[in-house]
Short mmCIF file of C-alpha atoms in Angstrom, two decimals:
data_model
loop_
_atom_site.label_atom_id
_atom_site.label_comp_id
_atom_site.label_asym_id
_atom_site.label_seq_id
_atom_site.Cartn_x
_atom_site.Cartn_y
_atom_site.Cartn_z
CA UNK A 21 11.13 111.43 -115.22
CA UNK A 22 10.67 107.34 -114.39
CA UNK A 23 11.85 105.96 -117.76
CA UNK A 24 10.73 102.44 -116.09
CA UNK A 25 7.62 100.44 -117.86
CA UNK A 26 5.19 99.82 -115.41
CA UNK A 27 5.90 96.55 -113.16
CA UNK A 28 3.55 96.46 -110.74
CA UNK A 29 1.09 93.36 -109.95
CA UNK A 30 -1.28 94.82 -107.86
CA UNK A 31 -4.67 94.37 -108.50
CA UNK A 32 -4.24 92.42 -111.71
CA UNK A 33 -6.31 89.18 -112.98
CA UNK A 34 -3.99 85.89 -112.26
CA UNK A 35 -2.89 84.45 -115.56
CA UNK A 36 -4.83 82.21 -117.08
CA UNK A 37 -3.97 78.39 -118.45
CA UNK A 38 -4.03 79.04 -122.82
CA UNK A 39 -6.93 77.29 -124.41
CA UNK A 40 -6.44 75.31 -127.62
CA UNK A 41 -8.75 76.44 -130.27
CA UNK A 42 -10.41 74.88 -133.42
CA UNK A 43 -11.07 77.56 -136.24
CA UNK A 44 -12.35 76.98 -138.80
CA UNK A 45 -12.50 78.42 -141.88
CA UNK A 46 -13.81 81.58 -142.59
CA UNK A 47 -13.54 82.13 -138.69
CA UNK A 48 -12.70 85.32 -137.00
CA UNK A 49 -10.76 85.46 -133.85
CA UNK A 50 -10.79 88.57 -131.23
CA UNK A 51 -7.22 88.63 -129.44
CA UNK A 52 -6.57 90.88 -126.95
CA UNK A 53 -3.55 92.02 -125.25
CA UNK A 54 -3.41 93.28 -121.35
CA UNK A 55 -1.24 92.77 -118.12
CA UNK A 56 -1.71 90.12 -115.85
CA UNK A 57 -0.23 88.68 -112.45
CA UNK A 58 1.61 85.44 -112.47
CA UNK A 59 2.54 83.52 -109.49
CA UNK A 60 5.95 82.19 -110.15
CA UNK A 61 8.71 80.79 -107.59
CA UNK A 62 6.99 82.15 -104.71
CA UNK A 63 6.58 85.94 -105.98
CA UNK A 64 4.14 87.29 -107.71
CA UNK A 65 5.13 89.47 -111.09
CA UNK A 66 3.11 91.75 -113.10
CA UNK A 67 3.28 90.13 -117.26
CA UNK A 68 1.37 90.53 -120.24
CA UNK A 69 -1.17 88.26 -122.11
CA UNK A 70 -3.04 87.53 -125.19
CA UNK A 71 -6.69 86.89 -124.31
CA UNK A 72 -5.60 86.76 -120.77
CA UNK A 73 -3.26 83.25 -120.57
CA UNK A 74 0.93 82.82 -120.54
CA UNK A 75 1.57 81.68 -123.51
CA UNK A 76 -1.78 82.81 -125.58
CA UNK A 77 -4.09 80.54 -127.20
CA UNK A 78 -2.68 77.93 -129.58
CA UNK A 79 -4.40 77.79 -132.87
CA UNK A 80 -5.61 75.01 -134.38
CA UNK A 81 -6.30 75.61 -137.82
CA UNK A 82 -6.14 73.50 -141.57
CA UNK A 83 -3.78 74.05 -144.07
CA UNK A 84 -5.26 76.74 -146.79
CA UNK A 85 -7.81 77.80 -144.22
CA UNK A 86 -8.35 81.61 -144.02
CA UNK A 87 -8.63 83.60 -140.40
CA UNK A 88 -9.02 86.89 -139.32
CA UNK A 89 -7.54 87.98 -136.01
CA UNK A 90 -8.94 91.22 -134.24
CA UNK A 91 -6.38 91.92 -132.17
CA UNK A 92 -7.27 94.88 -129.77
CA UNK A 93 -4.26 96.24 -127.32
CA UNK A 94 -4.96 97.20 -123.80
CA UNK A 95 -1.39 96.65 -122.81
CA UNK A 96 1.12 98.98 -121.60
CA UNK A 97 2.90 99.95 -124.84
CA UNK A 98 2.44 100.04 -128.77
CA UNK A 99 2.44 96.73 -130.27
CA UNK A 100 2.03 94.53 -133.96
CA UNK A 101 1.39 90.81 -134.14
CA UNK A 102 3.82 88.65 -136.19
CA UNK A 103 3.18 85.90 -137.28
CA UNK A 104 6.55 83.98 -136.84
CA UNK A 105 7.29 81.16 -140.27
CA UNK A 106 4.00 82.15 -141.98
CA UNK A 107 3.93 82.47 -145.67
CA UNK A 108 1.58 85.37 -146.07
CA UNK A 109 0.12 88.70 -147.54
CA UNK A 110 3.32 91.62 -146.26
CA UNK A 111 0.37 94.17 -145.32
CA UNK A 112 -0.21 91.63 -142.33
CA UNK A 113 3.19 90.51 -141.42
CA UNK A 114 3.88 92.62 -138.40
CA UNK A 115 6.79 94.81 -138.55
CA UNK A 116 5.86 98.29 -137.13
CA UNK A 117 6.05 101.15 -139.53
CA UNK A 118 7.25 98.96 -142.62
CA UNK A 119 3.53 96.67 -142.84
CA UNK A 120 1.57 98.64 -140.63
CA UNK A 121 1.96 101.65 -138.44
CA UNK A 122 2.04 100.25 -134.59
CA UNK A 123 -1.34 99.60 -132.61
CA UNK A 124 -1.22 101.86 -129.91
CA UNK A 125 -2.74 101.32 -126.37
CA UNK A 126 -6.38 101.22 -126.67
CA UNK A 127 -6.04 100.80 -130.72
CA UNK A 128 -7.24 97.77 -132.29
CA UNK A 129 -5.73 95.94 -136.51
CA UNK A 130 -7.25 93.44 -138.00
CA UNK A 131 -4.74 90.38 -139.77
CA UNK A 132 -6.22 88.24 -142.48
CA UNK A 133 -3.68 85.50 -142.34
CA UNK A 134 -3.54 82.07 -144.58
CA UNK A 135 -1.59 79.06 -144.22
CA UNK A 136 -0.20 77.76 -147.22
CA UNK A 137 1.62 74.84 -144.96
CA UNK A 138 1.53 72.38 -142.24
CA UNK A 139 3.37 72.67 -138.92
CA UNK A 140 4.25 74.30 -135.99
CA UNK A 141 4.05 78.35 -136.13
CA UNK A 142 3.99 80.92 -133.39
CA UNK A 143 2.81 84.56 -132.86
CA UNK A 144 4.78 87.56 -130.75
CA UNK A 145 4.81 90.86 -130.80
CA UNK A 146 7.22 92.68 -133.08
CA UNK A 147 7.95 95.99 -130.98
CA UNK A 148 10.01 95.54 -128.09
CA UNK A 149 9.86 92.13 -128.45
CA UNK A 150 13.02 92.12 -125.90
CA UNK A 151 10.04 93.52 -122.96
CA UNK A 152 6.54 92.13 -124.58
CA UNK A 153 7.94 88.79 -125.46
CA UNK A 154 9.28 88.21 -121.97
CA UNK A 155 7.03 89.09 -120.24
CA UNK A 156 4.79 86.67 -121.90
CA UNK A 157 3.52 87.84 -125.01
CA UNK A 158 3.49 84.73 -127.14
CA UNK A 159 1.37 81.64 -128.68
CA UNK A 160 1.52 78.91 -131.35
CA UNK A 161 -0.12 77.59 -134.22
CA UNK A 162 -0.58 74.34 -135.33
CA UNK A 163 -1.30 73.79 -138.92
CA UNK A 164 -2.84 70.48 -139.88
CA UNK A 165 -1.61 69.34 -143.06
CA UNK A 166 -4.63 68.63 -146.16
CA UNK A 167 -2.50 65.67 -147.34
CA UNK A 168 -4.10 62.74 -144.51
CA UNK A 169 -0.74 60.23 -144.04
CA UNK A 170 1.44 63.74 -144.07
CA UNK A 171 2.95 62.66 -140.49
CA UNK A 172 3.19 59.44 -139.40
CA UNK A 173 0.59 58.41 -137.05
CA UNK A 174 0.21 59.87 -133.20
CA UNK A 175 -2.19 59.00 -130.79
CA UNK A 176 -1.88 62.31 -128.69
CA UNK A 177 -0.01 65.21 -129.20
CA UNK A 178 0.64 68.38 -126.88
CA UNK A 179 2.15 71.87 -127.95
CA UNK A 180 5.28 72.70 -125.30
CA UNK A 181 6.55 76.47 -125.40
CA UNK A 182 10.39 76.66 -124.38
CA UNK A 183 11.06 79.46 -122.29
CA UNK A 184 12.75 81.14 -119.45
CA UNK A 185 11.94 84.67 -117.65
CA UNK A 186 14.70 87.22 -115.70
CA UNK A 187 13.80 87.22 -111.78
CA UNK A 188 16.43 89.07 -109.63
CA UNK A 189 15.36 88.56 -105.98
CA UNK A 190 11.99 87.77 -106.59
CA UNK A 191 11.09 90.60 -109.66
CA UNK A 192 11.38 90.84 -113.04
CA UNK A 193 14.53 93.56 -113.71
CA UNK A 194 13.01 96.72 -115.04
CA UNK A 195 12.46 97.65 -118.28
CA UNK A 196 12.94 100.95 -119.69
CA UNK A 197 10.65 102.75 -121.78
CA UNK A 198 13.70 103.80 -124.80
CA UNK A 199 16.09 101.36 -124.32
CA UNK A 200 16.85 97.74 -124.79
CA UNK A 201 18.96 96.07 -121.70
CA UNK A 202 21.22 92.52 -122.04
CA UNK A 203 22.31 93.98 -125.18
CA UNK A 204 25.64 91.84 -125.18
CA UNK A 205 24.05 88.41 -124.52
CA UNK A 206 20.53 89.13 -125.28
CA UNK A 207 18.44 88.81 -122.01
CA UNK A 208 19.11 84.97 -120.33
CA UNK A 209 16.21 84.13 -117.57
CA UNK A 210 16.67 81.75 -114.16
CA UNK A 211 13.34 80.74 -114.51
CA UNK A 212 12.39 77.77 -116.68
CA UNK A 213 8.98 77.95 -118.05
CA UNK A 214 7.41 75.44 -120.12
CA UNK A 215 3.60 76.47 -121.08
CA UNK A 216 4.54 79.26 -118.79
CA UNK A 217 4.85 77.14 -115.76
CA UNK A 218 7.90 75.97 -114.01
CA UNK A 219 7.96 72.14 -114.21
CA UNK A 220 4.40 71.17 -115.23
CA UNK A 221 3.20 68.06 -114.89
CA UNK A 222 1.58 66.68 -118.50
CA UNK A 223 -0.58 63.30 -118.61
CA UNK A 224 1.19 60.69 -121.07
CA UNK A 225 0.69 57.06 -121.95
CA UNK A 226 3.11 53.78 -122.60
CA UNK A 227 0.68 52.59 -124.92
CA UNK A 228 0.38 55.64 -127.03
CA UNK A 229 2.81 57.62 -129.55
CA UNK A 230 2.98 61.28 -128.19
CA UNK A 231 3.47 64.24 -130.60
CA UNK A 232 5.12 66.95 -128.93
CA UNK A 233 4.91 70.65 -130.91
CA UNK A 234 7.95 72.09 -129.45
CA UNK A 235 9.00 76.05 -129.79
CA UNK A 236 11.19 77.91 -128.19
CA UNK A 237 10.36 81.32 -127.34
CA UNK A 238 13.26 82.75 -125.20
CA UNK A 239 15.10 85.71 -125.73
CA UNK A 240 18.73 84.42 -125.87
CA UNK A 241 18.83 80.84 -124.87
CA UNK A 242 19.20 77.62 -126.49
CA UNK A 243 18.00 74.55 -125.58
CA UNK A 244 19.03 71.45 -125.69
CA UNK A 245 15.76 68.75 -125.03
CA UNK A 246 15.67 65.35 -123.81
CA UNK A 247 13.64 62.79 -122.22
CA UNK A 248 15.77 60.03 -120.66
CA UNK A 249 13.32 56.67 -120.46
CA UNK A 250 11.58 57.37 -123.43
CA UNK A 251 12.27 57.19 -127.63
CA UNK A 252 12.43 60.07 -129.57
CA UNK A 253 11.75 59.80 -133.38
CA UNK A 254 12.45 63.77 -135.00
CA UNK A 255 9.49 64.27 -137.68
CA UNK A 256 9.36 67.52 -138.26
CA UNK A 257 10.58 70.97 -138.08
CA UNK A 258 10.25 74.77 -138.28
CA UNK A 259 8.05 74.35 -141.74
CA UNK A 260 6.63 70.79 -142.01
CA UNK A 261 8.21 67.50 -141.95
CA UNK A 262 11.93 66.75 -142.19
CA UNK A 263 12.91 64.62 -145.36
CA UNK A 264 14.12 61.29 -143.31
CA UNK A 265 12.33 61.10 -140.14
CA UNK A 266 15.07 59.75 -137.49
CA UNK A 267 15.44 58.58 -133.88
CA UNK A 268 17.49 61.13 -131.92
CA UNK A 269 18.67 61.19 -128.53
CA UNK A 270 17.63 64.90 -128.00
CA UNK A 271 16.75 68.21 -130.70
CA UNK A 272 18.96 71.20 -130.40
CA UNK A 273 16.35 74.60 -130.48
CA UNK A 274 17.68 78.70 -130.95
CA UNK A 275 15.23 80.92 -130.35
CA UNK A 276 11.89 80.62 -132.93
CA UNK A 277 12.92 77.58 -134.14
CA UNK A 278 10.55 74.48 -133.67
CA UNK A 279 10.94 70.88 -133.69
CA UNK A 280 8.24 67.93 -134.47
CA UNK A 281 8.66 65.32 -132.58
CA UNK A 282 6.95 62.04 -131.48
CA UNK A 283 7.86 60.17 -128.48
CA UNK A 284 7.06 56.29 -127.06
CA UNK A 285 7.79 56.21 -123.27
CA UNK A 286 9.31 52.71 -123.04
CA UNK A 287 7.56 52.00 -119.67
CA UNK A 288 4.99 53.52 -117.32
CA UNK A 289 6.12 56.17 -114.57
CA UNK A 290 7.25 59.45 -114.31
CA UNK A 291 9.85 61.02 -116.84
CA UNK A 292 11.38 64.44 -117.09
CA UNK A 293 11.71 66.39 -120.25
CA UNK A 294 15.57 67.90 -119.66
CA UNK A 295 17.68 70.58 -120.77
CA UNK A 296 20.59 69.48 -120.85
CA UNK A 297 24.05 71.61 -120.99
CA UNK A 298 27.92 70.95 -120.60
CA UNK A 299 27.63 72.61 -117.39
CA UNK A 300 24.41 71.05 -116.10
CA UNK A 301 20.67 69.81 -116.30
CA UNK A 302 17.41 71.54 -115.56
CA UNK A 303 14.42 69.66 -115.38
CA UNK A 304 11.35 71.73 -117.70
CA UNK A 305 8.46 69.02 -117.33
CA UNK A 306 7.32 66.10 -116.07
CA UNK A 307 5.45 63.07 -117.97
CA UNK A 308 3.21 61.65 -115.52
CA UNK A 309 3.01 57.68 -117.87
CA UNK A 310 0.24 55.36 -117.57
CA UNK A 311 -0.96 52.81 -119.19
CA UNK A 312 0.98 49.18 -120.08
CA UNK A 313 4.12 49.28 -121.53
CA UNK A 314 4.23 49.80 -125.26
CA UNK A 315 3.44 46.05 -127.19
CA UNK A 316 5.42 45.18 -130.16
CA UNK A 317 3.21 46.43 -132.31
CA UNK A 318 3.33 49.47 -130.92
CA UNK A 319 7.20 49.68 -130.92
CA UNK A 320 7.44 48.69 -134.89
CA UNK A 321 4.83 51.46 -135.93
CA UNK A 322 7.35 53.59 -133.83
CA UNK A 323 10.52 52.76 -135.71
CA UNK A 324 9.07 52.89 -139.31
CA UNK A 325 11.52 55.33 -140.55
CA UNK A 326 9.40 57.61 -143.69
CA UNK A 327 10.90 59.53 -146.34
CA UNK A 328 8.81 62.66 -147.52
CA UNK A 329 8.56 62.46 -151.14
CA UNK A 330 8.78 66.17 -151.73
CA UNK A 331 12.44 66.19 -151.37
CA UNK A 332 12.78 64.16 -153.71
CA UNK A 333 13.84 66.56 -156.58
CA UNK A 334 15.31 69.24 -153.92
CA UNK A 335 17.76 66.54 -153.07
CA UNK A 336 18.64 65.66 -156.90
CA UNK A 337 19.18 69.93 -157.32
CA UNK A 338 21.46 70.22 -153.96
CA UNK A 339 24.94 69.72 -155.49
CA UNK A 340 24.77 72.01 -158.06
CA UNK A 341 23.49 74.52 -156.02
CA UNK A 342 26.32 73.77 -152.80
CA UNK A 343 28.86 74.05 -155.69
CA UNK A 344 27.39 77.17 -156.64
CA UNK A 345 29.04 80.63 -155.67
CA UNK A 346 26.87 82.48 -153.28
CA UNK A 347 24.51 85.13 -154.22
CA UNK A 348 24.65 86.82 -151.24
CA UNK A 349 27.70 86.98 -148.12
CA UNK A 350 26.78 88.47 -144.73
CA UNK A 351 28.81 88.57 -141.51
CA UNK A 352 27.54 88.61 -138.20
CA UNK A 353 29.51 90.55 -136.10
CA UNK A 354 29.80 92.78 -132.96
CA UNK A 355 30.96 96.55 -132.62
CA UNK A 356 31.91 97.12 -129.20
CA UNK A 357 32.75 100.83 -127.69
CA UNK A 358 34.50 101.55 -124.25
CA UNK A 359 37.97 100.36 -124.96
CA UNK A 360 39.36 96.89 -125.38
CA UNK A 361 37.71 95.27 -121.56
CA UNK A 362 34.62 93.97 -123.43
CA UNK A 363 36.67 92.27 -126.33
CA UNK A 364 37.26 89.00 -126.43
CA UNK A 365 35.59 87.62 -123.03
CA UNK A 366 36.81 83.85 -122.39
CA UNK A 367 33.60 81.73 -123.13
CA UNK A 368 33.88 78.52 -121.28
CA UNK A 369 30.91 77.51 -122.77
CA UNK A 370 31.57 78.70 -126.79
CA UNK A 371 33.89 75.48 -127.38
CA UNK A 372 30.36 74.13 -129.61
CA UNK A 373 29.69 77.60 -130.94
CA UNK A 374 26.72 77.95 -128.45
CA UNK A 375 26.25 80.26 -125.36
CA UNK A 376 24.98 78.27 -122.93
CA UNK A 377 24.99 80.77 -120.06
CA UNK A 378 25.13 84.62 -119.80
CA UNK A 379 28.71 85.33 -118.90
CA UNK A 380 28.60 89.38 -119.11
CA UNK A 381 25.17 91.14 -118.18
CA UNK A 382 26.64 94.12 -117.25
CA UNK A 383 27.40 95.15 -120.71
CA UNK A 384 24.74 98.14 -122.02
CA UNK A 385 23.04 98.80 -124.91
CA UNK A 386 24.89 102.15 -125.26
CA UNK A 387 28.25 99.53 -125.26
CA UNK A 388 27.73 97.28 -128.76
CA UNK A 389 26.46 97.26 -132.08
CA UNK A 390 25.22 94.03 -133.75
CA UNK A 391 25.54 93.94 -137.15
CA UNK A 392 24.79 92.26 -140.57
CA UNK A 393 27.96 92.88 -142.88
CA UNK A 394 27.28 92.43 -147.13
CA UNK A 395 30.69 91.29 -147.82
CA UNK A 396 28.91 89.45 -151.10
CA UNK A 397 31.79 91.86 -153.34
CA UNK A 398 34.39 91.44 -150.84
CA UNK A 399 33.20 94.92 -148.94
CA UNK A 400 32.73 95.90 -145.71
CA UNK A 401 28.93 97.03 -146.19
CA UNK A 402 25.59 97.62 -144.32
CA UNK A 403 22.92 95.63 -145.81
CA UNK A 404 20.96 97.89 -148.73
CA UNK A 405 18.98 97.78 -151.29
CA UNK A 406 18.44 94.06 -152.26
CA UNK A 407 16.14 93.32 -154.48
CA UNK A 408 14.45 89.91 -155.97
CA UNK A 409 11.23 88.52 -157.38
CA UNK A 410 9.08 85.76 -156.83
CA UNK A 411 10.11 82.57 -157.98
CA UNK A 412 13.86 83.39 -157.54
CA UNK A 413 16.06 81.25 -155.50
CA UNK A 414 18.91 82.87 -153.63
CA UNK A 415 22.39 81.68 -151.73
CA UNK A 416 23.18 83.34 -148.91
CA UNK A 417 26.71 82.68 -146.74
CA UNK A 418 26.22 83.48 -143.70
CA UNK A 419 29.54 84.20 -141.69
CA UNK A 420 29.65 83.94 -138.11
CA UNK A 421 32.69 86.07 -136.92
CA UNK A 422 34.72 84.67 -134.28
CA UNK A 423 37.17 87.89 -134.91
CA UNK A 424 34.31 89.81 -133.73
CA UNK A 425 34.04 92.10 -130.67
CA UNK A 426 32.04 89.26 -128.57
CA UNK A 427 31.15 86.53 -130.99
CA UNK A 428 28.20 84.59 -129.78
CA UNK A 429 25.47 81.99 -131.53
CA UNK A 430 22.86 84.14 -133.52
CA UNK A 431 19.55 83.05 -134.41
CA UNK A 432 18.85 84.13 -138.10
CA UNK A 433 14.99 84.55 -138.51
CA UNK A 434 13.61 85.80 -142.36
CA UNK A 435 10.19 86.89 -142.61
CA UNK A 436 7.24 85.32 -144.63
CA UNK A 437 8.46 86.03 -148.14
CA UNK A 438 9.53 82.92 -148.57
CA UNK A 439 11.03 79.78 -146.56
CA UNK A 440 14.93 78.28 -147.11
CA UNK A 441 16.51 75.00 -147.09
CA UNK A 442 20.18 74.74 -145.07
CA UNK A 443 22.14 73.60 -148.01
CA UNK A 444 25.72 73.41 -145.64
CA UNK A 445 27.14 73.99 -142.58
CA UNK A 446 30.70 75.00 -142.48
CA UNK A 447 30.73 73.05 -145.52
CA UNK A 448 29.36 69.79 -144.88
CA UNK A 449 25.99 69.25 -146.94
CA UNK A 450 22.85 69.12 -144.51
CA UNK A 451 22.24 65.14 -144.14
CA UNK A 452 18.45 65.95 -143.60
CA UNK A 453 16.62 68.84 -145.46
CA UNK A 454 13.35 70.58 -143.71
CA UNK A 455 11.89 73.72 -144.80
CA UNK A 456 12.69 76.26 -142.28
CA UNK A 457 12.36 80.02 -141.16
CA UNK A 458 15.08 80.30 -138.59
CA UNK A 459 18.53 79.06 -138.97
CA UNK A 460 20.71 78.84 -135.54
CA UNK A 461 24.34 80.21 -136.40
CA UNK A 462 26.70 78.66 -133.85
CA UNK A 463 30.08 81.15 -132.74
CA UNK A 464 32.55 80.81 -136.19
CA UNK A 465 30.22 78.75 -138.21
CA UNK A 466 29.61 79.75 -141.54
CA UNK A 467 26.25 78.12 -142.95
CA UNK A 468 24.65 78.18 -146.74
CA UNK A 469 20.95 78.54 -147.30
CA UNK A 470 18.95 78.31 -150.43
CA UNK A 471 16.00 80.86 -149.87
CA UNK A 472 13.22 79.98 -151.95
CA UNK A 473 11.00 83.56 -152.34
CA UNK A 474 6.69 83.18 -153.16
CA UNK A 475 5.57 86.48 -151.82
CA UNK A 476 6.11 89.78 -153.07
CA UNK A 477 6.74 92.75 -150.48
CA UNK A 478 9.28 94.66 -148.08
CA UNK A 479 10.14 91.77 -145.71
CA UNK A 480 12.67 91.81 -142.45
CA UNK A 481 15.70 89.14 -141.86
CA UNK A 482 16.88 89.38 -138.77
CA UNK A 483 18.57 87.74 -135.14
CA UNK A 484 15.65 86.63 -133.18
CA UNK A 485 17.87 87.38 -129.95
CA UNK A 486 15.38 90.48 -129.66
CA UNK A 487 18.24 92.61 -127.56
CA UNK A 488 20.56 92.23 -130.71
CA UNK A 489 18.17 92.93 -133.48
CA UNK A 490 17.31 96.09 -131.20
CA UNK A 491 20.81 97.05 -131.51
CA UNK A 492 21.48 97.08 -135.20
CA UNK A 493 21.03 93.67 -135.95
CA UNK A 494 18.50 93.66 -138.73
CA UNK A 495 17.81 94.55 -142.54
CA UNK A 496 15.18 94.49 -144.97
CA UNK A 497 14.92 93.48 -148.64
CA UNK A 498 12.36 93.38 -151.50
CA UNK A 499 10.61 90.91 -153.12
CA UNK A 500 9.05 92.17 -156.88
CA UNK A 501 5.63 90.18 -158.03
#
């Protein structure tokens, strides 16, 4: 029996640019899933859509605005939507067999979903995420805030998905119907994509302030953005804006974590937004600037620094709560089989806790275990049974193990029952606080967050490195109304 998902092109429709919608509210949306061809470094390859485009639609919707999403599934296995850093009702959150039982092919699930705040959000699948989401299943959501000076005025903006696909002389590795490859690493791709296409070209102006709505949706990698010839002022981040805006040189993105960011191109001419690594550079899109260069005006409107006023009292609380034990411990760590070859791998590239590169993709699923370790009473436990209730705040240590079988950087995603502040990393208070959804855990690093729970339910945590929440790398709690 061929245990292969299907991975053929033939006869497919050619993937289609995404559309930016305006919804309203009150609106209803149909989204549909199916397989389409995509012509990508000279080969074709057979992917998968939503409503026929790589990424899907991006959403453009207002804060407290309600939608409903019809999502109907002609694609070539079971899937759920998530909706990734929404704050909404569990029932429509996603996770097969724990929200909703799985929408088979040919099946169809309505979500209701709300948006309690502005930002950058993004919607995936949430089976086999380590297939669907490769191969293309994926699209964002902007939120526009009700509060009108919220961010600091843009002229422009444009959304940019962060990706990268798998191609191995010209196709996309196979997939296999029970079981997750890349397992070790999580899969890494050769292709860049950015709005699915390698190296697009994107109109810009000198005499404008660009927003850029930045996600990345890879599997395993993390990027490292810049764009050399132009300013960068960081607004914003995975929930809303950050508490001191700041010019930065670049923004450091795991997987599912987003960045708000505006941009003034100091002159007019072509620039390249870069990934940029110890080992090299890859070039992800191109700026195409016209326009006059930006007038003085321009440039001081630019380096107005704002401070959001909502942190005000979450700043005055931080000390207590850094001093304060932790409610929670967990430890990240790997469970390797097959003898002591796999352990401890030399990582040229782990010297900043971050895996640039994938060093090891011959290592199987059948080979490791990921795992969340409660250590919060100095045990050696899986994950069980905890329990909390709206309005609670809760400290969680997260502990990177470097002792581990094959430590590696670890995304750490929780679901919509609530959203967390990083209160420390290896110690050292956060300098700038932003609500957030995903928290990148670098190799050894152990990093406090102050999870801050609104709705009630049975809600996931888990690495958004699909191929290691596949393997054990995952756990759910409850949240009491």
């Amino acid at each position: 029996m061929v245990d292969l998902l299907p991975s053929d092109p033939a006869g497919l429709p050619e993937a289609r640019r995404p559309a930016r919608l305006d919804l309203s509210d009150g609106a209803t949306l149909d989204l549909t899933v199916t397989p389409v061809a995509k012509s990508l470094a000279g080969t074709t390859v057979r992917m998968l859509a939503y409503n026929g485009s790589v990424p899907g639609p991006t959403l453009s919707v207002r804060q407290g605005a309600e939608l409903t999403v019809d999502v109907t599934n002609h694609g070539d296995l079971e899937t759920t939507v998530h909706w990734h850093g929404l704050r909404l009702a569990n029932r429509f959150d996603g996770v097969p067999h724990e929200t909703q039982e799985p929408i088979p092919v040919g099946g169809a699930f309505s979500y209701v979903l709300r948006f309690p705040d502005p930002g950058l959000y993004w919607y995936h699948p949430h089976v086999r995420e380590d297939y669907a989401q490769e191969l293309g299943l994926y699209g964002t959501i902007v939120v526009a805030p009700a509060e009108p000076d919220y961010w600091p005025p843009a002229d422009s903006d444009v959304v940019l998905t962060v990706d990268d696909l798998l191609l191995t002389d010209g196709e996309v590795p196979p997939f296999h119907h029970e079981r997750t490859s890349h397992a070790a690493m999580g899969r890494f791709g050769t292709v860049f994509l950015t709005n699915g296409e390698p190296e697009p070209r994107l109109p810009a102006r000198a005499d404008e302030v660009l927003r850029l709505w930045l996600v990345n949706t890879a599997n395993a990698r993390v990027f490292n953005l810049t764009l050399p010839g132009a300013r960068m002022k960081l607004v914003g981040g995975d929930s809303g804006r950050v508490e001191q805006e700041e010019i930065v040189s670049g923004v450091l993105l795991g997987p599912s974590e987003r960045a708000v960011v505006d941009v003034l191109f100091e002159r007019p001419g072509s620039l390249t937004l870069e990934h940029r690594t110890p080992e090299r550079t890859v070039p992800l899109a191109r700026f195409d600037v016209g326009g006059a260069p930006p007038g003085r005006d321009l440039v001081g409107r630019f380096e107005l620094l704002r401070r959001a006023p909502e942190f005000a009292a979450e700043r005055s609380g931080l000390p207590a709560w850094i001093d304060a034990a932790p409610d929670k411990v967990l430890a990240l760590v790997a469970r390797m089989s097959g003898g002591g070859e796999h352990h401890h791998h030399h990582h040229a590239s782990t010297a900043d806790g971050i895996e640039w590169e994938d060093e090891m993709p011959a290592v199987g699923s059948d080979a490791v275990r990921w795992l969340f370790v409660d250590r919060t009473d100095g045990t050696d436990q899986p994950v069980a049974g905890w329990r909390f209730r709206v309005g609670d705040r809760v400290k969680i240590r997260h502990v990177n193990e470097t002792h581990s079988d094959h430590p590696m950087h670890h995304p750490f995603h929780v679901h919509g029952a609530g959203r967390f502040l990083v209160l420390a990393r290896d110690g050292v208070p956060e300098a700038n606080l932003v609500w957030k959804d995903t928290v990148l855990l670098r190799t050894g690093q152990t990093v406090d967050i102050l999870l801050d729970l609104t709705n009630p339910g049975l809600w996931m945590a888990h690495c958004h490195i699909p191929e290691h929440m596949h393997s054990g790398m995952m756990f759910g709690f409850t949240v009491e109304g």
